XYZ file of C-alpha atoms in Angstrom:
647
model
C 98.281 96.405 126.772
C 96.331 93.579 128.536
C 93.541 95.742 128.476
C 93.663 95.495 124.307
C 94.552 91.616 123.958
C 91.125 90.994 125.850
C 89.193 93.296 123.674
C 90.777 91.623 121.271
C 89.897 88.046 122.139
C 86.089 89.477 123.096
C 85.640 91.200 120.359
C 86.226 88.102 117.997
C 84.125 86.262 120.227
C 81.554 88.458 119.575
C 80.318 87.158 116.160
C 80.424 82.891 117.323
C 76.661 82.908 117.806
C 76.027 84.229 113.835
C 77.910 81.147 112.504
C 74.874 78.967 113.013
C 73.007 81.450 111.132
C 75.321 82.074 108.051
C 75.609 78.209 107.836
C 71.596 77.607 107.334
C 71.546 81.044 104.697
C 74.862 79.192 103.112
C 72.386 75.880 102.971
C 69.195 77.793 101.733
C 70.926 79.562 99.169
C 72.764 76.038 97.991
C 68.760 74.542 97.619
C 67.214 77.186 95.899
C 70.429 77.777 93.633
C 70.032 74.026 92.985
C 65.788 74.910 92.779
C 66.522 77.712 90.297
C 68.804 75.526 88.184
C 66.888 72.450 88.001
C 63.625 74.420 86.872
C 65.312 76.299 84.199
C 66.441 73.068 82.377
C 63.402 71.901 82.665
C 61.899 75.043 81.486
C 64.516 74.605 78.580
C 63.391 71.134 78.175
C 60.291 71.973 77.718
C 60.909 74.821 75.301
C 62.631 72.245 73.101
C 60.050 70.308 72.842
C 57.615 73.131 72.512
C 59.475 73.628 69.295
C 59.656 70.623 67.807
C 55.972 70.552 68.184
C 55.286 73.806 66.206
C 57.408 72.833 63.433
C 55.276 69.720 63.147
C 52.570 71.182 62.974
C 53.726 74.380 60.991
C 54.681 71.108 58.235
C 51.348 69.303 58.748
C 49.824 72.935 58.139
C 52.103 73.693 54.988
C 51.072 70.265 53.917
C 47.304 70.371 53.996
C 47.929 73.534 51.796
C 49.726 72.091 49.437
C 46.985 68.963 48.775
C 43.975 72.181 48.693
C 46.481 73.984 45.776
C 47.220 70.745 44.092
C 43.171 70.525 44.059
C 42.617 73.966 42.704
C 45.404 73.585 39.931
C 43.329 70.563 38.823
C 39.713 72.458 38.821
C 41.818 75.446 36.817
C 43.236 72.220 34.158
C 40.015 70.932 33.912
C 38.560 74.853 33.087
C 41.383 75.226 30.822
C 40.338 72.110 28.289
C 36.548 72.867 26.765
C 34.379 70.100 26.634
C 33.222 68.572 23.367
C 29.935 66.567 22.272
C 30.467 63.232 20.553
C 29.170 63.182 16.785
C 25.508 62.690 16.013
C 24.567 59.282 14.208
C 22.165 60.682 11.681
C 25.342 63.055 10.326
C 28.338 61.914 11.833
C 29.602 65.206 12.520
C 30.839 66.724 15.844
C 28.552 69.038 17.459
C 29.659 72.289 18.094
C 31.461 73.743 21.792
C 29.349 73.925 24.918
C 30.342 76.295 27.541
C 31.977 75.221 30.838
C 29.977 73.328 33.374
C 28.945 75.035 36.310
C 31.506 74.983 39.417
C 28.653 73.751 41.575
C 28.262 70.591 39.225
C 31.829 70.054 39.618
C 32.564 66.886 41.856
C 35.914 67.969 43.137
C 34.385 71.458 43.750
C 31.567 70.034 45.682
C 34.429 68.018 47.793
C 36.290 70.737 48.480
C 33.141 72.178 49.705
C 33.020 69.719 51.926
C 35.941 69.897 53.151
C 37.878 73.466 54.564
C 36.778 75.619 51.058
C 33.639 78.698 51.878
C 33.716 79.766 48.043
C 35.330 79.410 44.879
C 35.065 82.605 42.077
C 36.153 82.238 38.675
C 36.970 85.841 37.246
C 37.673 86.524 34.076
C 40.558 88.778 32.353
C 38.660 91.863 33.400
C 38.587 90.824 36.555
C 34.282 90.247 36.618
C 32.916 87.631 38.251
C 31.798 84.490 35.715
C 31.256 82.448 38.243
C 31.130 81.685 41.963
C 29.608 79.533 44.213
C 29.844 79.053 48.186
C 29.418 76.439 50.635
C 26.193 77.998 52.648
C 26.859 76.939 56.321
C 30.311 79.092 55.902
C 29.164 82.064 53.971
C 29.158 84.328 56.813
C 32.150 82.994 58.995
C 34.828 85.168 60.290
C 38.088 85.523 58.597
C 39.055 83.680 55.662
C 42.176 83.578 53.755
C 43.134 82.853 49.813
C 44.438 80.694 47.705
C 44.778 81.986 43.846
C 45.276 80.042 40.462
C 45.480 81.706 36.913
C 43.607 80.076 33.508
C 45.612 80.388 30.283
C 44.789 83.523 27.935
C 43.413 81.650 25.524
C 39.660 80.709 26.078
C 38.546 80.936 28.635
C 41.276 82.589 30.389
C 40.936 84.732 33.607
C 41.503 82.985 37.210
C 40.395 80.733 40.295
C 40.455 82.539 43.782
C 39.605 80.043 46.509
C 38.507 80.863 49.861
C 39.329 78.696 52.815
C 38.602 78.790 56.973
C 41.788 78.557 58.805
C 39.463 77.438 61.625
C 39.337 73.805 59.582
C 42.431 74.082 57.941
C 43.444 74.041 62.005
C 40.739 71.392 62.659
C 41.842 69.033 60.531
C 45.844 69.833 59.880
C 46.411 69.586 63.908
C 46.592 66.307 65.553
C 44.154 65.683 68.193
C 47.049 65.148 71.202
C 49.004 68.825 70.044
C 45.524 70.211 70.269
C 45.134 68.977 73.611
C 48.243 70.185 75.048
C 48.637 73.559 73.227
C 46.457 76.369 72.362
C 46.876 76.666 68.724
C 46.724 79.703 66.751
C 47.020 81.515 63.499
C 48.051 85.162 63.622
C 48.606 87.423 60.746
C 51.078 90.100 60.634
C 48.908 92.791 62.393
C 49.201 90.588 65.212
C 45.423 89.538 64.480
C 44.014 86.202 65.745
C 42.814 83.875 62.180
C 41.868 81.069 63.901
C 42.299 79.332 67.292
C 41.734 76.134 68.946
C 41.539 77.115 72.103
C 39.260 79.066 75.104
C 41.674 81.906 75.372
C 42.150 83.718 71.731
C 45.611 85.025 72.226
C 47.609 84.848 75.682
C 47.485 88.244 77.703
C 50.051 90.709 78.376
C 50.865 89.326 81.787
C 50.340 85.721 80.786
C 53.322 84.641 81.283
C 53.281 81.295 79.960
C 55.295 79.882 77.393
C 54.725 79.909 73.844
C 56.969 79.618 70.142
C 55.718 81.134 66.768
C 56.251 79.183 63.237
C 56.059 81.511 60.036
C 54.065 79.358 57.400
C 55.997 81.150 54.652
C 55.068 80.215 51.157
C 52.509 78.688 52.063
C 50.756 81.266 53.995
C 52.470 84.822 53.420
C 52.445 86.640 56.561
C 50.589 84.046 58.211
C 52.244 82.546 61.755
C 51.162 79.513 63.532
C 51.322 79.706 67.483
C 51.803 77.262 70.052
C 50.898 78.206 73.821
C 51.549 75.546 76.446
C 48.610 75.045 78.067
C 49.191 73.991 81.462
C 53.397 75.116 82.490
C 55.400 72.860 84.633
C 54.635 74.059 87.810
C 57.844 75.660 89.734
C 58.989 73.928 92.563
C 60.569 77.390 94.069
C 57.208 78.562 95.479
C 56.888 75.260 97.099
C 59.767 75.248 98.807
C 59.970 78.832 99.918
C 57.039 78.079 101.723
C 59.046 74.774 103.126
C 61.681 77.111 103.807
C 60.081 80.246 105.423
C 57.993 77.490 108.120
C 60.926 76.069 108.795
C 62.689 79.150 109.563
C 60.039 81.109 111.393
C 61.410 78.883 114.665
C 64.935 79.271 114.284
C 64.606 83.130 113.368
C 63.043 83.653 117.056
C 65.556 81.457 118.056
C 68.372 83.523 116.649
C 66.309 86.828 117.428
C 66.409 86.175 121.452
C 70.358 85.026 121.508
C 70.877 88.062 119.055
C 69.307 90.500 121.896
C 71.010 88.797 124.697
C 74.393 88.748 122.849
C 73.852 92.125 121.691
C 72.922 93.722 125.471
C 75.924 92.058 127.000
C 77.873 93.313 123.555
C 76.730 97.149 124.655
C 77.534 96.634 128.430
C 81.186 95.406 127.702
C 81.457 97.822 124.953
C 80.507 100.925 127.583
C 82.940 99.452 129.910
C 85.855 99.371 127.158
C 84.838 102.584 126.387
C 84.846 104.189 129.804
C 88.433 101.842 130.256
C 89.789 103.077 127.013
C 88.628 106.719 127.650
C 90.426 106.972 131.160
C 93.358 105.014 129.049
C 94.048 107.438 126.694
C 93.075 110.153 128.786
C 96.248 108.977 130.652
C 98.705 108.064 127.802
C 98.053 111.768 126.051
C 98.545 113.690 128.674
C 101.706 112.233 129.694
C 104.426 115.069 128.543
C 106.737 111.449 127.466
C 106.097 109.514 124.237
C 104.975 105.806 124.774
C 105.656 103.056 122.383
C 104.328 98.893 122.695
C 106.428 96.659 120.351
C 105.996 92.812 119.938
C 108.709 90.561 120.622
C 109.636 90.636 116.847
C 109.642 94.622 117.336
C 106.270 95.426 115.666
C 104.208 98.220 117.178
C 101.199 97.958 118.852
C 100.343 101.157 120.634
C 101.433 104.531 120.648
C 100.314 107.389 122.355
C 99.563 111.377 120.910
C 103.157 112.427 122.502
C 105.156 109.950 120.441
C 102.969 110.801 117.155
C 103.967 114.768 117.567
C 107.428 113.566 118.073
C 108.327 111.363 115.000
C 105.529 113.407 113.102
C 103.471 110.092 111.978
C 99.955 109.619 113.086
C 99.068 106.641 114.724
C 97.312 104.596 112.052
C 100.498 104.805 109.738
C 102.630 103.693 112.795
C 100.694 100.601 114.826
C 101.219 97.313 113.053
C 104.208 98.613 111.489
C 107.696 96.283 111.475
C 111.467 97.282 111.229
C 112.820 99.489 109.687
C 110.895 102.275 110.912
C 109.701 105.324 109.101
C 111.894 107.335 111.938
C 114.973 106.172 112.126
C 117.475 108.116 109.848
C 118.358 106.252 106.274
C 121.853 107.266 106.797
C 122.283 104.635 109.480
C 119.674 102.180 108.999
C 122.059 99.117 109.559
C 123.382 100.573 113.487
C 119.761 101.179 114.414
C 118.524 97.975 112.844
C 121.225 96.519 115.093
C 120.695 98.611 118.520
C 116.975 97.713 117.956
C 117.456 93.735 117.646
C 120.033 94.229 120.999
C 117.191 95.665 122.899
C 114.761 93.140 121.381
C 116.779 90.642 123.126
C 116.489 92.439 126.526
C 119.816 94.109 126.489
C 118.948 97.695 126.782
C 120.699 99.344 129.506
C 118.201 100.375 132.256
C 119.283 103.723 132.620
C 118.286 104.343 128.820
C 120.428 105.357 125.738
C 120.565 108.217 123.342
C 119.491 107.832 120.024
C 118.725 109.982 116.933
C 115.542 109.817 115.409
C 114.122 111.252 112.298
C 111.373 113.414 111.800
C 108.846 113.997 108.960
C 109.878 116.560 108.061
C 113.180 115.815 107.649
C 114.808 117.301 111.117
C 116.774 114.842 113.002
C 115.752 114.896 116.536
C 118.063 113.813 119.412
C 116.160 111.448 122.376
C 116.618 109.200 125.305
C 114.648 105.964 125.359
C 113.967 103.669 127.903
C 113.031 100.160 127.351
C 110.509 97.552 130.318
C 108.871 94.627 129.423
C 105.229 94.593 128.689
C 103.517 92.088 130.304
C 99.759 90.568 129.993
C 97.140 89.821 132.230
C 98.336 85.985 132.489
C 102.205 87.493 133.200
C 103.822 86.490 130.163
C 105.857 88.915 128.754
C 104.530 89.524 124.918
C 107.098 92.836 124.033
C 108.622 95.779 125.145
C 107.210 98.851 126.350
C 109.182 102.061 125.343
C 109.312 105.234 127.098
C 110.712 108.127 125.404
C 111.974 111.633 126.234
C 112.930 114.534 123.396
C 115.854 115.950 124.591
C 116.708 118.024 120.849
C 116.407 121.021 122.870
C 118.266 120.208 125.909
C 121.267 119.050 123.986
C 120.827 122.373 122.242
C 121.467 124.579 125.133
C 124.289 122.307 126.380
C 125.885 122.538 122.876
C 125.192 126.204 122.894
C 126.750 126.633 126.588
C 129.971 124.918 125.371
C 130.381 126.861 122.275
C 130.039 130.183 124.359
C 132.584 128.290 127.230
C 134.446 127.617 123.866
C 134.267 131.548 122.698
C 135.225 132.701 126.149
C 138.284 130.698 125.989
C 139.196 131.878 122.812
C 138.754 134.945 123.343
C 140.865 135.073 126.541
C 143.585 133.649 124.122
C 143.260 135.861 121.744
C 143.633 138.825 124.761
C 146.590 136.871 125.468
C 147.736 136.666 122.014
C 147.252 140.372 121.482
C 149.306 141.207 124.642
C 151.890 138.874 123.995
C 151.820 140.346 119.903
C 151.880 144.148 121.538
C 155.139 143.034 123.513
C 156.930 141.384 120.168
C 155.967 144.517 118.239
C 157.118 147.136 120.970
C 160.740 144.049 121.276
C 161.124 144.402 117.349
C 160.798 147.687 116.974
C 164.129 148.483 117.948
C 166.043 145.880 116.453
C 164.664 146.789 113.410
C 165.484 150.696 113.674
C 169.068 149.571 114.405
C 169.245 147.262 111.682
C 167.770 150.438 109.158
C 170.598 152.619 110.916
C 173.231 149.872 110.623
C 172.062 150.083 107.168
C 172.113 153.359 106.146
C 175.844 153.988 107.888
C 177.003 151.104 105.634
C 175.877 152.491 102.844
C 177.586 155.627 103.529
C 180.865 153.811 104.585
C 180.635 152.412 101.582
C 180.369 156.008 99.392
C 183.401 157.194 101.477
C 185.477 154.208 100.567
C 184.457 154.550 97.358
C 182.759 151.022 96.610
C 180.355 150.874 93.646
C 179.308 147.232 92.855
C 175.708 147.607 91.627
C 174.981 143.761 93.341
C 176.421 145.119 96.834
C 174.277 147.915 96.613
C 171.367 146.412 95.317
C 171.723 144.029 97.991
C 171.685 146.554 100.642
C 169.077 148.472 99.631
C 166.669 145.567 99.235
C 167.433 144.838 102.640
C 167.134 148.327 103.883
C 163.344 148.138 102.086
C 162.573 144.762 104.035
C 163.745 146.169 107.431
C 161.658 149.377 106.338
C 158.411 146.831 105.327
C 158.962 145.128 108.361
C 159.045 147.742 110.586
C 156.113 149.145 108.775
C 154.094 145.847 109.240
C 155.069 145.775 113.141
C 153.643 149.390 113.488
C 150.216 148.374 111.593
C 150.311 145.550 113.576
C 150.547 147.130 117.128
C 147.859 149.638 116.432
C 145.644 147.019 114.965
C 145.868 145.001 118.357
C 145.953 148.155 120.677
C 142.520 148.490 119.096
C 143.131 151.434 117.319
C 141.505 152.235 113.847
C 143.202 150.872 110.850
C 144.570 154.290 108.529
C 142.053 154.016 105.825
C 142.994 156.512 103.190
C 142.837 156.017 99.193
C 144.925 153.583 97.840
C 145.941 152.426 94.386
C 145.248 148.895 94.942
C 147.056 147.577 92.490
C 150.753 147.974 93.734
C 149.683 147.332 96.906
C 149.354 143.229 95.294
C 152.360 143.840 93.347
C 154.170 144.282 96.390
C 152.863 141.784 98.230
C 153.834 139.106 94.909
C 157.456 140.737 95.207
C 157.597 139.688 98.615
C 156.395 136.620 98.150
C 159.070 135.703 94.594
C 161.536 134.230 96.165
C 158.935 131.909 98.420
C 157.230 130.788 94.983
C 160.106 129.923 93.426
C 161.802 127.920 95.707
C 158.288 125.543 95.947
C 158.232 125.790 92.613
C 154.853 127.671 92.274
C 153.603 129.298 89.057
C 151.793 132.517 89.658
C 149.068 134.411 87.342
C 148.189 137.440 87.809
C 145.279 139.561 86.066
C 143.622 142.731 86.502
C 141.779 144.931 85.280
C 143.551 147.530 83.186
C 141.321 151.035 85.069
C 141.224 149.376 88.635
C 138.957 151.825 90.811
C 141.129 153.651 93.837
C 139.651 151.835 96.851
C 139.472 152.985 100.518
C 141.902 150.738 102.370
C 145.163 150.474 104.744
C 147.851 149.285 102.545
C 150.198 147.804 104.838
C 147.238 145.617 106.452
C 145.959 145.133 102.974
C 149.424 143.680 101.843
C 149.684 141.846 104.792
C 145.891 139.583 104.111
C 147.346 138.995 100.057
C 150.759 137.644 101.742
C 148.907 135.259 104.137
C 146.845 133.875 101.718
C 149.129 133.486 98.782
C 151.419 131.704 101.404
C 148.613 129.299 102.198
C 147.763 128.513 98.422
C 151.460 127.946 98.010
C 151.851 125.796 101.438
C 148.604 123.647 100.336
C 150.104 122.966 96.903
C 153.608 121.599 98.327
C 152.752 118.076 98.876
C 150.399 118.629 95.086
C 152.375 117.507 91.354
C 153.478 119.583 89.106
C 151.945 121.853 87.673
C 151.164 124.220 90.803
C 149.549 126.829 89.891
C 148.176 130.156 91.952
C 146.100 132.895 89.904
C 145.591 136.852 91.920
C 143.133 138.366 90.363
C 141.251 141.574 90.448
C 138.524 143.322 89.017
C 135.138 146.107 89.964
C 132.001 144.394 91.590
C 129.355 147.527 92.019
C 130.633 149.841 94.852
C 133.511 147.333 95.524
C 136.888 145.985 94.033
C 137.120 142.259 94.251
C 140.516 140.065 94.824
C 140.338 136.370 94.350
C 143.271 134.087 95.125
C 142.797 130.597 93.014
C 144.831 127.332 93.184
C 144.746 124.228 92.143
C 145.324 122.143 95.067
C 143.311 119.667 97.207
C 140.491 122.371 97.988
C 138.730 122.301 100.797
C 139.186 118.381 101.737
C 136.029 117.807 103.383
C 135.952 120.883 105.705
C 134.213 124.210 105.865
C 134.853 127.751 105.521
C 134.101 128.457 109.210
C 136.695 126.016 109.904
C 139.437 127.392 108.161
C 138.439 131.214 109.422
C 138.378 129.542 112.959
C 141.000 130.686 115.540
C 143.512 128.226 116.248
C 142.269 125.963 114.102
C 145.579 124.973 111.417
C 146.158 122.265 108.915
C 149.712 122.645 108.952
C 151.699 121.061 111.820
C 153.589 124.148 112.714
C 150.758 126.526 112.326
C 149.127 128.862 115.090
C 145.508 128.703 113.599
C 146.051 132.699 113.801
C 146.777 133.855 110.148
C 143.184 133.535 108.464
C 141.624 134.536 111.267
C 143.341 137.882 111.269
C 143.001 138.493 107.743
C 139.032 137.909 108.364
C 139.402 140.358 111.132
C 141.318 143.146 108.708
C 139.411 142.417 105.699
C 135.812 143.439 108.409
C 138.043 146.259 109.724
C 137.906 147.477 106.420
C 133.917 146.689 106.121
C 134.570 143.662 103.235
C 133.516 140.391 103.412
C 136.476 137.299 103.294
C 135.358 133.957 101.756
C 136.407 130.547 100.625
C 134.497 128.473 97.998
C 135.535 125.716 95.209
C 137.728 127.425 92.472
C 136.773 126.588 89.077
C 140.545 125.780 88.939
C 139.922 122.904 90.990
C 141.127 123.915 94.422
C 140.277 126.665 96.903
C 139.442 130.407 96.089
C 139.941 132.939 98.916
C 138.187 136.475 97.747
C 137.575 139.821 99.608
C 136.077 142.604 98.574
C 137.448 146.502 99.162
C 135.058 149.831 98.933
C 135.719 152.101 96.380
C 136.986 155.553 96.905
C 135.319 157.300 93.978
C 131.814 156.663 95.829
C 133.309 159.685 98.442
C 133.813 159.111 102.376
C 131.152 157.663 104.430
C 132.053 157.519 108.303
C 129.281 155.299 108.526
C 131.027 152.384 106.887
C 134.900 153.001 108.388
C 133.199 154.451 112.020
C 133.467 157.913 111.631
C-alpha cells in the first residue's frame, strides 16, 4: 500500500514544472483578450463616427439638390408666364405675344451651366423636343442623373428635364476634410459606381475595410451615398503577437528541454511502477484469499480479483467506497456497522471472526476475516489490511454432516420407538381380548338374568366396539412397524371419517369445538387401509382441536372431502393460531412437539401412512385463518397398479 501512496505523491508531482507554463498562456490570453477588446471599441468608435459623417454628408447632398430643384422650378415659372412688348408710341397699343426666349439666353440657365447642370430639354406635351441646350465641356461625360419639372397645360405646357454630374454634385456638396478622409461614392441600385472621389472606384471583395451606406431617398431615388474609411486604425494584435511570439521563442526551448527531461524520468519511473505493479498484482490475484485495504475511517483502498469474485462487485465500484458497504446484508446493517467501527478501533480478535456477507446476487455467503494494520513506508499505520477466507462451503458440509449425525440419531430412535411400540402392541393385545371376552360374557349374564335397560346395553356394546377398534388399531399398528405392507383394499372413504368424528365427539365437546363437515355427495371408492386411514383423520383432528384450546370462542374445525383427478382429497381446517412462525417440515419432524406432553411422534406417522399409501400430507394457511392439514388418497375406479402400492 506504500507502494501506491508514492505513486501517488509522484504522480502529482509530475505536472509542477507545467505551472510556469499555464501561468504565461493564462497572462497571454489576459493581453490579447484585453488587445481584442480594446480594438473593437475602437473599431466601434470609429464606426460611430463613420456614421455621423455619412449622414452629413448624405444632408449636405440632399441639400445641394434641393437649391438645383428650387432653380429649375423657377426657370419652369418663368416659362410658364409669356413675355409681353410694351405699347408703341405712334398707336399706343400693345404689341402682340413673342415666343419664349431661348434657354441659352436665360441667365439662371447659363448659371446653372456653370455650375453641376450638362443640359437642360424643354419637351412639350407630346413629348418632342422644343428646346435644349448643353453645357459643351460635359456633353460627353459619363453617367448623369435627372431632375424633372412639369409646365402648366395651358401655353406653353409640356416639361423641364435637367441633367446633372453627380461627379460635381460630389465636388461641391462634400467638404474638403470628409473628402480627405473617406472615399466617397454614389452607387445606384445595380450596385453601379455614379460618381467617386476617390483612386479606388468601389472597395474590393476582400477589402476589408470599413465603410456605411446613406440612401439619398427623395432626393435621389435609388441613389446611395458611400463612405469608405480611407486609412483603418491599424490593429495593435499583429503587433503584439509578434511581441509575444519573440518573447516566447526562449521560454518555449526553455520549457521544451525540462519537458524532455521531466518526461524521460516520467517513462523510467512509470516502467518501474509498471514492472512493481505487474509483479503486485500478479501476487494479490493469485492468492486463493480475498484482500481488502481500508483507511482509518474504513474506506477502501485496494482490493484484489479474489475479493471482487467473492462479494460479486468489480473493483472500480468498490475502491473509494465508505460504510455501509454494498456487501453487508440490509437485514443487519446496524450489527455490522457496529462490528466494523470495533475493528476500526483495533479490536478485532487476532484469530479472526465469522461474518456473513452478501453477494450480488443476492446469496448470503458465510466468511472468516482477519484484520493487521497496514502500514507505510515512513511506519505509520494509515488503515487496516483485511484478509478474507469463504468458508460458505465448508460450513455447508459441516451443517450437512450434523444433519445426517442428526438423521442417524433419529433414526436409531425411531428403531427404538418401533421396538418398544411392537412390545406395547404384542402387551395390549391381550388385555384387550380379555376385556372383549369379559364383555361378551356380561352381556350374556345379563340375557340369562334377564336385564334389558337399553342404556346398560348400549353402554356395553359401545365399549365392546372401542375394545374391538382398539384392538384393531394395535394390530394395524404392529404390522405397520414390523414393516409389513399396509392392507390396501377398496374402501368407502367416507365412513371411514365418520368414524373417526364419532370417535373423536366426546373429545370435541368437552373443548368445546364446533365441527363441519362436507363432502361430496358421489365420493370416488379409493384404495386405502381403513384402520390406518382412521387413525391419520384422528391425529389430526386432535391437533386442530388441541391448537384451538388456549383460542376464544368460536372454535371451529371443518373435514372436508372432495375428487382431485386420479385422487380424493381430505382437508382438515381450523381457525386457530396457524402456523406461528414455523414450517411445515417442522411440524412433520420427528420429535419435534408444541405441546408439553407431546412425543413429536403423531404427525410424523401420519406422514409416514399417508406415503405408505403413495399420497402426499401437507400443511399450508387455511383460508379460515389457521392451519389446513390435507392428504390425498388414489382412487379405486382407475383399477390396481402394483406399481404405486409395490406390487
Amino acid at each position: 500500500m506504500h507502494m501506491l501512496l508514492r505513486a501517488g505523491l509522484k504522480h502529482s508531482r509530475r505536472w509542477l514544472w507545467a505551472l510556469p507554463f499555464l501561468l504565461s498562456l493564462l497572462f497571454v490570453g489576459a493581453v490579447l483578450s484585453w488587445a481584442v477588446f480594446d480594438e473593437a471599441r475602437e473599431q466601434e468608435a470609429q464606426r460611430q463616427v463613420m456614421i455621423a459623417d455619412a449622414l452629413s454628408a448624405a444632408d449636405a447632398l440632399r441639400s445641394q439638390l434641393a437649391r438645383e430643384r428650387s432653380a429649375l422650378q423657377s426657370v419652369a415659372q418663368q416659362l410658364a408666364q409669356p413675355p409681353t412688348q410694351p405699347p408703341t408710341q405712334a398707336s399706343g397699343r400693345t404689341a402682340p405675344l413673342e415666343a419664349p426666349a431661348h434657354l441659352a439666353d436665360r441667365a439662371d440657365v447659363e448659371a446653372g451651366l456653370q455650375g453641376i447642370w450638362t443640359g437642360l430639354v424643354w419637351l412639350d406635351t407630346e413629348h418632342r423636343v422644343r428646346q435644349e441646350v448643353f453645357a459643351p465641356s460635359r456633353r460627353a461625360e459619363g453617367f448623369a442623373l435627372h431632375l424633372e419639372q412639369a409646365l402648366p397645360h395651358d401655353p406653353p405646357g409640356g416639361r423641364l428635364v435637367l441633367r446633372y454630374s453627380p461627379t460635381l454634385l460630389l465636388k461641391q456638396a462634400t467638404p474638403w476634410w470628409l473628402a480627405r478622409r473617406y472615399d466617397v461614392q454614389l452607387i445606384d441600385g445595380d450596385e453601379q459606381v455614379l460618381a467617386a472621389l476617390t483612386h479606388t472606384p468601389r472597395p474590393e471583395r476582400n477589402d476589408l475595410r470599413p465603410h456605411y451606406r446613406v440612401p439619398l431617398d427623395e432626393a435621389a431615388p435609388g441613389t446611395q451615398l458611400e463612405l469608405v474609411l480611407r486609412e483603418p486604425t491599424a490593429s495593435g494584435l499583429k503587433p503584439l503577437v509578434g511581441v509575444l511570439i519573440a518573447g516566447f521563442v526562449p521560454l518555449s526551448a526553455v520549457a521544451s528541454g525540462l519537458l524532455r527531461r521531466q518526461v524521460r524520468r516520467a517513462l523510467e519511473a512509470e516502467a518501474r511502477w509498471r514492472a512493481e505493479a505487474g509483479w503486485r498484482a500478479a501476487v494479490e490475484d493469485s492468492t486463493l484469499v480475498g484482500l481488502r485495504a481500508r483507511d482509518a475511517q474504513g474506506k477502501l483502498l485496494s482490493v484484489n480479483r479474489t475479493f471482487c469474485e467473492l462479494v460479486g462487485w468489480p473493483a472500480e465500484d468498490l475502491v473509494g467506497r465508505a460504510p455501509p458497504m454494498p456487501y453487508w446484508p440490509p437485514d443487519a446493517l446496524p450489527e455490522v456497522q457496529s462490528r466494523s467501527d470495533r475493528n476500526l478501533a483495533g479490536k478485532a480478535p487476532r484469530e479472526g471472526y465469522e461474518a456473513c456477507w452478501r453477494h450480488r446476487s443476492g446469496r448470503d455467503i458465510d466468511v472468516l476475516v482477519f484484520e493487521s494494520p497496514l502500514v507505510d513506508a515512513q511506519g505509520q499505520q494509515v488503515g487496516w489490511l483485511g484478509t478474507i477466507l469463504d468458508i460458505t462451503e465448508r460450513k455447508r458440509l459441516a451443517e450437512n454432516e450434523a444433519r445426517r449425525a442428526e438423521r442417524e440419531a433419529h433414526a436409531a430412535r425411531l428403531t427404538m420407538l418401533g421396538e418398544v411400540a411392537s412390545t406395547l402392541a404384542h402387551e395390549l393385545n391381550q388385555p384387550l381380548t380379555a376385556i372383549a371376552s369379559y364383555n361378551a360374557g356380561l352381556v350374556n349374564s345379563l340375557e340369562r338374568l334377564g336385564v334389558t335397560d337399553a342404556v346398560v346395553r348400549g353402554a356395553l356394546q359401545r365399549q365392546a366396539d372401542q375394545a374391538a377398534q382398539a384392538g384393531r388399531v394395535v394390530h394395524r399398528i404392529r404390522q405397520f412397524l414390523t414393516r409389513h405392507e399396509p392392507q390396501i383394499e377398496p374402501c368407502l372413504l367416507a365412513p371411514v371419517l365418520a368414524s373417526a368424528l364419532h370417535l373423536m365427539d366426546k373429545d370435541l365437546q368437552k373443548k368445546q369445538v364446533q365441527l363441519e363437515t362436507a363432502f361430496d355427495s358421489n365420493l370416488p371408492t379409493v384404495r386405502a387401509d381403513a384402520v390406518l386411514i382412521e387413525q391419520v383423520v384422528i391425529n389430526l383432528v386432535r391437533n386442530a382441536a388441541d391448537a384451538l384450546a388456549s383460542q376464544p370462542e368460536p372454535r371451529c374445525i371443518r373435514l372436508q372431502a372432495h375428487s382431485a383427478g386420479r385422487f380424493v382429497r381430505v382437508e382438515v381446517d381450523d381457525n386457530g393460531p396457524g402456523l406461528a412462525g414455523r414450517t411445515p417440515d417442522t411440524l412433520f419432524a420427528p420429535f419435534y412437539s408444541t405441546k408439553p406432553e407431546g412425543m413429536g411422534m403423531g404427525l410424523a406417522i401420519c406422514r409416514s401412512i399417508v406415503e405408505a399409501h403413495h399420497g402426499v400430507l401437507s400443511a399450508e394457511p387455511s383460508p379460515w385463518g389457521g392451519l389446513r392439514f390435507s392428504f390425498s388418497l388414489p382412487r379405486a375406479d382407475d383399477g390396481p397398479d402394483s406399481s404405486l402400492f409395490g406390487g
